[in-house]
């Protein structure tokens, strides 16, 4: 005799409900098995007390949180547990542990929160899923080799020269340098990424300086982490409008650039491959013809990422370095002496070899990036278990790495709050763990544009120091960092501009 499921349900409905609950529970446990395993392992670690639902987000938003991480490592140990809402994270502080994650191709997947940057940055190299990122990175990497970057050095130098002239106009005045630097960085990016020369084109209507990052706002309101809810809010609608404007602008520029390239092929001009200026947009359009898998949409996404990610990071690093040189005149003088030796009174614009020869200036930039790395937090999702000492951080667990905190570990950088560029001379650098200084991240998913950024920063700083000395402003000698997606200085960065040609020889600065 065959008994049907309906007959079982009719005769034993209570038992059927029990079976259904058990099966549902098993299914939920299966779906959540990695999360549960992460919670179990991470709970064994030390860390600050968490608040239900919010976790440690309220503490993470405190201005001194990253500073505390470095100082309290002796309390919590070499890694710290934190809760971002209901999600467990492990903060790694020691370079050896960081290398296990950033140095491996098995841990290149970005965490969930990077997706919250999609509308602001676009789905470029920073936020791409691992599979697409790997393809795009391979395609775009040649654009950042030195022989290609050499073509950008004249653009860097021309805009840096314009920046220097604005400084000269402010001689003997106290100025907040952040606005001047940010404007120059934006002009450089507009020409190198989009091919727009601000001296001949109008850029006021471009949307690349209008958006704002809503990630922290959403983290403090966990219900807004659900995309469909966030889209219904005022901020969600505004962010989507901003994204649409970015895409429309980039699509228009891409089509214009493609048409221009077709016309050039039909009517070649007199410029050689070495002398003509090239933009990254033009480079990507040419890639599209060779690699159809790199679509028009991919070009637009990467354009948005390069334009938006490069502004705050390079602008902040350049302004911080100039400010620190103004407040450490002995190192400013060393940089000036180096520049005088390189140029020997010649007013020419720097070549890439000149920029590479600026070893002292490079040490000062690196020390500035140690103290104030543009991106204070990096996050990864583990692709397999990582064992550190007696602890196991399980597959799927999210890991936070804070360059700001790691750069302040006194056993790697003695007297960590002091500005000491000699830390980055050849001898000291060779002794230090390679993952102790990671302002551009490290490993296979490091910043693709770090060489671009260094040349850009050197160009701006050297242009200013060739004609100016910078002095500290009484009462405004201390940087008050403000931590968001990038570090900023509360109240700005103030210096006094002194024209070098007018500085008496016997005056000690």
PDB file of N, CA, C and O in Angstrom, residues 98 102 313-314 317 362 365-378 401-404 406-407 413 424 432-442 445-447 449-450 453-454 457 485-487:
ATOM      1  N   UNK A  98      50.148  41.155   7.371  1.00  0.00           N
ATOM      2  CA  UNK A  98      49.582  41.855   6.212  1.00  0.00           C
ATOM      3  C   UNK A  98      50.061  41.217   4.917  1.00  0.00           C
ATOM      4  O   UNK A  98      49.295  41.053   3.960  1.00  0.00           O
ATOM      5  N   UNK A 102      47.798  40.535   1.614  1.00  0.00           N
ATOM      6  CA  UNK A 102      47.978  41.365   0.419  1.00  0.00           C
ATOM      7  C   UNK A 102      48.945  40.745  -0.582  1.00  0.00           C
ATOM      8  O   UNK A 102      48.840  40.997  -1.786  1.00  0.00           O
ATOM      9  N   UNK A 313      43.359  61.574  -3.247  1.00  0.00           N
ATOM     10  CA  UNK A 313      44.548  60.869  -2.777  1.00  0.00           C
ATOM     11  C   UNK A 313      45.825  61.651  -3.106  1.00  0.00           C
ATOM     12  O   UNK A 313      46.660  61.911  -2.229  1.00  0.00           O
ATOM     13  N   UNK A 314      45.991  62.055  -4.360  1.00  0.00           N
ATOM     14  CA  UNK A 314      47.204  62.782  -4.761  1.00  0.00           C
ATOM     15  C   UNK A 314      47.195  64.199  -4.207  1.00  0.00           C
ATOM     16  O   UNK A 314      48.230  64.718  -3.759  1.00  0.00           O
ATOM     17  N   UNK A 317      48.139  64.043  -0.465  1.00  0.00           N
ATOM     18  CA  UNK A 317      49.548  63.678  -0.268  1.00  0.00           C
ATOM     19  C   UNK A 317      50.479  64.828  -0.633  1.00  0.00           C
ATOM     20  O   UNK A 317      51.474  65.091   0.072  1.00  0.00           O
ATOM     21  N   UNK A 362      61.818  62.492  -2.912  1.00  0.00           N
ATOM     22  CA  UNK A 362      61.075  61.231  -2.833  1.00  0.00           C
ATOM     23  C   UNK A 362      61.036  60.708  -1.404  1.00  0.00           C
ATOM     24  O   UNK A 362      59.999  60.208  -0.942  1.00  0.00           O
ATOM     25  N   UNK A 365      58.416  62.706   0.422  1.00  0.00           N
ATOM     26  CA  UNK A 365      57.055  62.301   0.036  1.00  0.00           C
ATOM     27  C   UNK A 365      56.691  60.990   0.725  1.00  0.00           C
ATOM     28  O   UNK A 365      55.585  60.828   1.254  1.00  0.00           O
ATOM     29  N   UNK A 366      57.616  60.038   0.737  1.00  0.00           N
ATOM     30  CA  UNK A 366      57.350  58.746   1.374  1.00  0.00           C
ATOM     31  C   UNK A 366      57.115  58.900   2.876  1.00  0.00           C
ATOM     32  O   UNK A 366      56.257  58.218   3.454  1.00  0.00           O
ATOM     33  N   UNK A 367      57.872  59.784   3.515  1.00  0.00           N
ATOM     34  CA  UNK A 367      57.675  59.998   4.947  1.00  0.00           C
ATOM     35  C   UNK A 367      56.334  60.681   5.211  1.00  0.00           C
ATOM     36  O   UNK A 367      55.648  60.366   6.190  1.00  0.00           O
ATOM     37  N   UNK A 368      55.946  61.585   4.333  1.00  0.00           N
ATOM     38  CA  UNK A 368      54.629  62.213   4.450  1.00  0.00           C
ATOM     39  C   UNK A 368      53.525  61.171   4.294  1.00  0.00           C
ATOM     40  O   UNK A 368      52.540  61.162   5.039  1.00  0.00           O
ATOM     41  N   UNK A 369      53.702  60.257   3.346  1.00  0.00           N
ATOM     42  CA  UNK A 369      52.716  59.186   3.137  1.00  0.00           C
ATOM     43  C   UNK A 369      52.742  58.169   4.275  1.00  0.00           C
ATOM     44  O   UNK A 369      51.750  57.474   4.507  1.00  0.00           O
ATOM     45  N   UNK A 370      53.860  58.066   4.960  1.00  0.00           N
ATOM     46  CA  UNK A 370      53.879  57.205   6.155  1.00  0.00           C
ATOM     47  C   UNK A 370      53.010  57.823   7.249  1.00  0.00           C
ATOM     48  O   UNK A 370      52.175  57.143   7.849  1.00  0.00           O
ATOM     49  N   UNK A 371      53.208  59.103   7.487  1.00  0.00           N
ATOM     50  CA  UNK A 371      52.452  59.773   8.542  1.00  0.00           C
ATOM     51  C   UNK A 371      50.978  59.917   8.181  1.00  0.00           C
ATOM     52  O   UNK A 371      50.104  59.738   9.034  1.00  0.00           O
ATOM     53  N   UNK A 372      50.712  60.235   6.922  1.00  0.00           N
ATOM     54  CA  UNK A 372      49.335  60.502   6.502  1.00  0.00           C
ATOM     55  C   UNK A 372      49.036  59.816   5.175  1.00  0.00           C
ATOM     56  O   UNK A 372      48.917  60.469   4.134  1.00  0.00           O
ATOM     57  N   UNK A 373      48.943  58.466   5.182  1.00  0.00           N
ATOM     58  CA  UNK A 373      48.617  57.761   3.937  1.00  0.00           C
ATOM     59  C   UNK A 373      47.245  58.193   3.431  1.00  0.00           C
ATOM     60  O   UNK A 373      46.297  58.301   4.201  1.00  0.00           O
ATOM     61  N   UNK A 374      47.158  58.466   2.155  1.00  0.00           N
ATOM     62  CA  UNK A 374      45.919  59.009   1.593  1.00  0.00           C
ATOM     63  C   UNK A 374      44.711  58.118   1.873  1.00  0.00           C
ATOM     64  O   UNK A 374      43.628  58.604   2.191  1.00  0.00           O
ATOM     65  N   UNK A 375      44.906  56.807   1.753  1.00  0.00           N
ATOM     66  CA  UNK A 375      43.820  55.856   2.036  1.00  0.00           C
ATOM     67  C   UNK A 375      44.156  55.161   3.356  1.00  0.00           C
ATOM     68  O   UNK A 375      45.076  54.348   3.412  1.00  0.00           O
ATOM     69  N   UNK A 376      43.436  55.478   4.435  1.00  0.00           N
ATOM     70  CA  UNK A 376      43.829  54.970   5.757  1.00  0.00           C
ATOM     71  C   UNK A 376      43.391  53.545   6.042  1.00  0.00           C
ATOM     72  O   UNK A 376      43.868  52.939   6.991  1.00  0.00           O
ATOM     73  N   UNK A 377      42.462  52.998   5.231  1.00  0.00           N
ATOM     74  CA  UNK A 377      41.961  51.638   5.481  1.00  0.00           C
ATOM     75  C   UNK A 377      41.880  50.864   4.168  1.00  0.00           C
ATOM     76  O   UNK A 377      41.426  51.389   3.143  1.00  0.00           O
ATOM     77  N   UNK A 378      42.352  49.617   4.198  1.00  0.00           N
ATOM     78  CA  UNK A 378      42.233  48.676   3.073  1.00  0.00           C
ATOM     79  C   UNK A 378      41.492  47.449   3.590  1.00  0.00           C
ATOM     80  O   UNK A 378      41.693  47.048   4.732  1.00  0.00           O
ATOM     81  N   UNK A 401      43.014  46.342   7.002  1.00  0.00           N
ATOM     82  CA  UNK A 401      44.432  46.715   7.131  1.00  0.00           C
ATOM     83  C   UNK A 401      44.490  48.232   7.150  1.00  0.00           C
ATOM     84  O   UNK A 401      43.936  48.889   6.263  1.00  0.00           O
ATOM     85  N   UNK A 402      45.123  48.783   8.166  1.00  0.00           N
ATOM     86  CA  UNK A 402      45.216  50.234   8.294  1.00  0.00           C
ATOM     87  C   UNK A 402      46.653  50.699   8.111  1.00  0.00           C
ATOM     88  O   UNK A 402      47.464  50.589   9.033  1.00  0.00           O
ATOM     89  N   UNK A 403      46.998  51.213   6.916  1.00  0.00           N
ATOM     90  CA  UNK A 403      48.342  51.778   6.752  1.00  0.00           C
ATOM     91  C   UNK A 403      48.648  52.846   7.796  1.00  0.00           C
ATOM     92  O   UNK A 403      49.768  52.919   8.298  1.00  0.00           O
ATOM     93  N   UNK A 404      47.654  53.647   8.161  1.00  0.00           N
ATOM     94  CA  UNK A 404      47.870  54.708   9.145  1.00  0.00           C
ATOM     95  C   UNK A 404      48.359  54.128  10.473  1.00  0.00           C
ATOM     96  O   UNK A 404      49.279  54.671  11.094  1.00  0.00           O
ATOM     97  N   UNK A 406      49.609  50.865  10.997  1.00  0.00           N
ATOM     98  CA  UNK A 406      50.836  50.093  10.805  1.00  0.00           C
ATOM     99  C   UNK A 406      52.048  51.008  10.668  1.00  0.00           C
ATOM    100  O   UNK A 406      53.128  50.706  11.184  1.00  0.00           O
ATOM    101  N   UNK A 407      51.881  52.134   9.992  1.00  0.00           N
ATOM    102  CA  UNK A 407      52.987  53.080   9.808  1.00  0.00           C
ATOM    103  C   UNK A 407      53.435  53.728  11.116  1.00  0.00           C
ATOM    104  O   UNK A 407      54.463  54.403  11.146  1.00  0.00           O
ATOM    105  N   UNK A 413      59.013  51.873  13.104  1.00  0.00           N
ATOM    106  CA  UNK A 413      59.334  53.274  12.879  1.00  0.00           C
ATOM    107  C   UNK A 413      59.519  53.962  14.232  1.00  0.00           C
ATOM    108  O   UNK A 413      58.560  54.515  14.786  1.00  0.00           O
ATOM    109  N   UNK A 424      63.748  56.568   4.802  1.00  0.00           N
ATOM    110  CA  UNK A 424      63.570  56.003   3.470  1.00  0.00           C
ATOM    111  C   UNK A 424      64.808  56.138   2.591  1.00  0.00           C
ATOM    112  O   UNK A 424      64.709  56.048   1.363  1.00  0.00           O
ATOM    113  N   UNK A 432      64.037  47.326   6.459  1.00  0.00           N
ATOM    114  CA  UNK A 432      62.640  47.329   6.901  1.00  0.00           C
ATOM    115  C   UNK A 432      61.821  46.289   6.143  1.00  0.00           C
ATOM    116  O   UNK A 432      62.074  45.997   4.969  1.00  0.00           O
ATOM    117  N   UNK A 433      60.826  45.725   6.812  1.00  0.00           N
ATOM    118  CA  UNK A 433      59.921  44.778   6.168  1.00  0.00           C
ATOM    119  C   UNK A 433      59.199  45.477   5.015  1.00  0.00           C
ATOM    120  O   UNK A 433      58.706  46.605   5.174  1.00  0.00           O
ATOM    121  N   UNK A 434      59.125  44.843   3.846  1.00  0.00           N
ATOM    122  CA  UNK A 434      58.522  45.514   2.674  1.00  0.00           C
ATOM    123  C   UNK A 434      57.056  45.890   2.857  1.00  0.00           C
ATOM    124  O   UNK A 434      56.550  46.753   2.134  1.00  0.00           O
ATOM    125  N   UNK A 435      56.369  45.256   3.797  1.00  0.00           N
ATOM    126  CA  UNK A 435      54.948  45.563   4.009  1.00  0.00           C
ATOM    127  C   UNK A 435      54.742  46.472   5.225  1.00  0.00           C
ATOM    128  O   UNK A 435      53.626  46.636   5.688  1.00  0.00           O
ATOM    129  N   UNK A 436      55.833  47.081   5.704  1.00  0.00           N
ATOM    130  CA  UNK A 436      55.699  48.034   6.815  1.00  0.00           C
ATOM    131  C   UNK A 436      55.267  49.407   6.313  1.00  0.00           C
ATOM    132  O   UNK A 436      54.720  50.207   7.076  1.00  0.00           O
ATOM    133  N   UNK A 437      55.509  49.678   5.042  1.00  0.00           N
ATOM    134  CA  UNK A 437      55.136  50.965   4.437  1.00  0.00           C
ATOM    135  C   UNK A 437      54.298  50.674   3.193  1.00  0.00           C
ATOM    136  O   UNK A 437      54.820  50.253   2.164  1.00  0.00           O
ATOM    137  N   UNK A 438      52.985  50.885   3.299  1.00  0.00           N
ATOM    138  CA  UNK A 438      52.077  50.471   2.221  1.00  0.00           C
ATOM    139  C   UNK A 438      51.065  51.575   1.873  1.00  0.00           C
ATOM    140  O   UNK A 438      49.858  51.344   1.878  1.00  0.00           O
ATOM    141  N   UNK A 439      51.535  52.773   1.552  1.00  0.00           N
ATOM    142  CA  UNK A 439      50.586  53.854   1.238  1.00  0.00           C
ATOM    143  C   UNK A 439      49.789  53.620  -0.042  1.00  0.00           C
ATOM    144  O   UNK A 439      48.722  54.207  -0.227  1.00  0.00           O
ATOM    145  N   UNK A 440      50.316  52.769  -0.943  1.00  0.00           N
ATOM    146  CA  UNK A 440      49.612  52.453  -2.183  1.00  0.00           C
ATOM    147  C   UNK A 440      49.126  51.009  -2.183  1.00  0.00           C
ATOM    148  O   UNK A 440      48.985  50.390  -3.224  1.00  0.00           O
ATOM    149  N   UNK A 441      48.860  50.478  -0.982  1.00  0.00           N
ATOM    150  CA  UNK A 441      48.556  49.059  -0.812  1.00  0.00           C
ATOM    151  C   UNK A 441      49.806  48.269  -1.217  1.00  0.00           C
ATOM    152  O   UNK A 441      50.913  48.822  -1.268  1.00  0.00           O
ATOM    153  N   UNK A 442      49.668  46.987  -1.501  1.00  0.00           N
ATOM    154  CA  UNK A 442      50.833  46.165  -1.853  1.00  0.00           C
ATOM    155  C   UNK A 442      50.334  44.862  -2.463  1.00  0.00           C
ATOM    156  O   UNK A 442      49.150  44.539  -2.394  1.00  0.00           O
ATOM    157  N   UNK A 445      47.195  43.336  -5.943  1.00  0.00           N
ATOM    158  CA  UNK A 445      46.112  44.302  -6.129  1.00  0.00           C
ATOM    159  C   UNK A 445      46.488  45.676  -5.567  1.00  0.00           C
ATOM    160  O   UNK A 445      45.661  46.403  -5.031  1.00  0.00           O
ATOM    161  N   UNK A 446      47.749  46.032  -5.722  1.00  0.00           N
ATOM    162  CA  UNK A 446      48.189  47.360  -5.286  1.00  0.00           C
ATOM    163  C   UNK A 446      47.657  48.416  -6.254  1.00  0.00           C
ATOM    164  O   UNK A 446      47.047  48.107  -7.277  1.00  0.00           O
ATOM    165  N   UNK A 447      47.907  49.673  -5.947  1.00  0.00           N
ATOM    166  CA  UNK A 447      47.427  50.776  -6.779  1.00  0.00           C
ATOM    167  C   UNK A 447      48.157  50.754  -8.122  1.00  0.00           C
ATOM    168  O   UNK A 447      49.387  50.867  -8.174  1.00  0.00           O
ATOM    169  N   UNK A 449      48.276  52.981 -10.302  1.00  0.00           N
ATOM    170  CA  UNK A 449      48.801  54.281 -10.697  1.00  0.00           C
ATOM    171  C   UNK A 449      49.818  54.873  -9.743  1.00  0.00           C
ATOM    172  O   UNK A 449      50.027  56.092  -9.760  1.00  0.00           O
ATOM    173  N   UNK A 450      50.500  54.054  -8.925  1.00  0.00           N
ATOM    174  CA  UNK A 450      51.388  54.629  -7.915  1.00  0.00           C
ATOM    175  C   UNK A 450      52.591  55.342  -8.536  1.00  0.00           C
ATOM    176  O   UNK A 450      53.041  56.374  -8.030  1.00  0.00           O
ATOM    177  N   UNK A 453      51.315  58.640  -9.768  1.00  0.00           N
ATOM    178  CA  UNK A 453      51.090  59.554  -8.645  1.00  0.00           C
ATOM    179  C   UNK A 453      52.403  60.152  -8.144  1.00  0.00           C
ATOM    180  O   UNK A 453      52.484  61.356  -7.850  1.00  0.00           O
ATOM    181  N   UNK A 454      53.459  59.343  -8.037  1.00  0.00           N
ATOM    182  CA  UNK A 454      54.739  59.842  -7.542  1.00  0.00           C
ATOM    183  C   UNK A 454      55.330  60.888  -8.491  1.00  0.00           C
ATOM    184  O   UNK A 454      55.831  61.931  -8.048  1.00  0.00           O
ATOM    185  N   UNK A 457      53.248  64.103  -8.094  1.00  0.00           N
ATOM    186  CA  UNK A 457      53.556  64.824  -6.862  1.00  0.00           C
ATOM    187  C   UNK A 457      54.913  65.519  -6.952  1.00  0.00           C
ATOM    188  O   UNK A 457      55.064  66.673  -6.554  1.00  0.00           O
ATOM    189  N   UNK A 485      37.051  58.194   3.566  1.00  0.00           N
ATOM    190  CA  UNK A 485      37.656  57.218   2.663  1.00  0.00           C
ATOM    191  C   UNK A 485      39.107  57.589   2.377  1.00  0.00           C
ATOM    192  O   UNK A 485      39.947  56.746   2.103  1.00  0.00           O
ATOM    193  N   UNK A 486      39.379  58.893   2.410  1.00  0.00           N
ATOM    194  CA  UNK A 486      40.756  59.370   2.347  1.00  0.00           C
ATOM    195  C   UNK A 486      40.990  60.282   3.550  1.00  0.00           C
ATOM    196  O   UNK A 486      40.046  60.747   4.179  1.00  0.00           O
ATOM    197  N   UNK A 487      42.248  60.527   3.860  1.00  0.00           N
ATOM    198  CA  UNK A 487      42.579  61.435   4.962  1.00  0.00           C
ATOM    199  C   UNK A 487      42.512  62.878   4.461  1.00  0.00           C
ATOM    200  O   UNK A 487      42.971  63.186   3.359  1.00  0.00           O
TER     201      UNK A 487
END
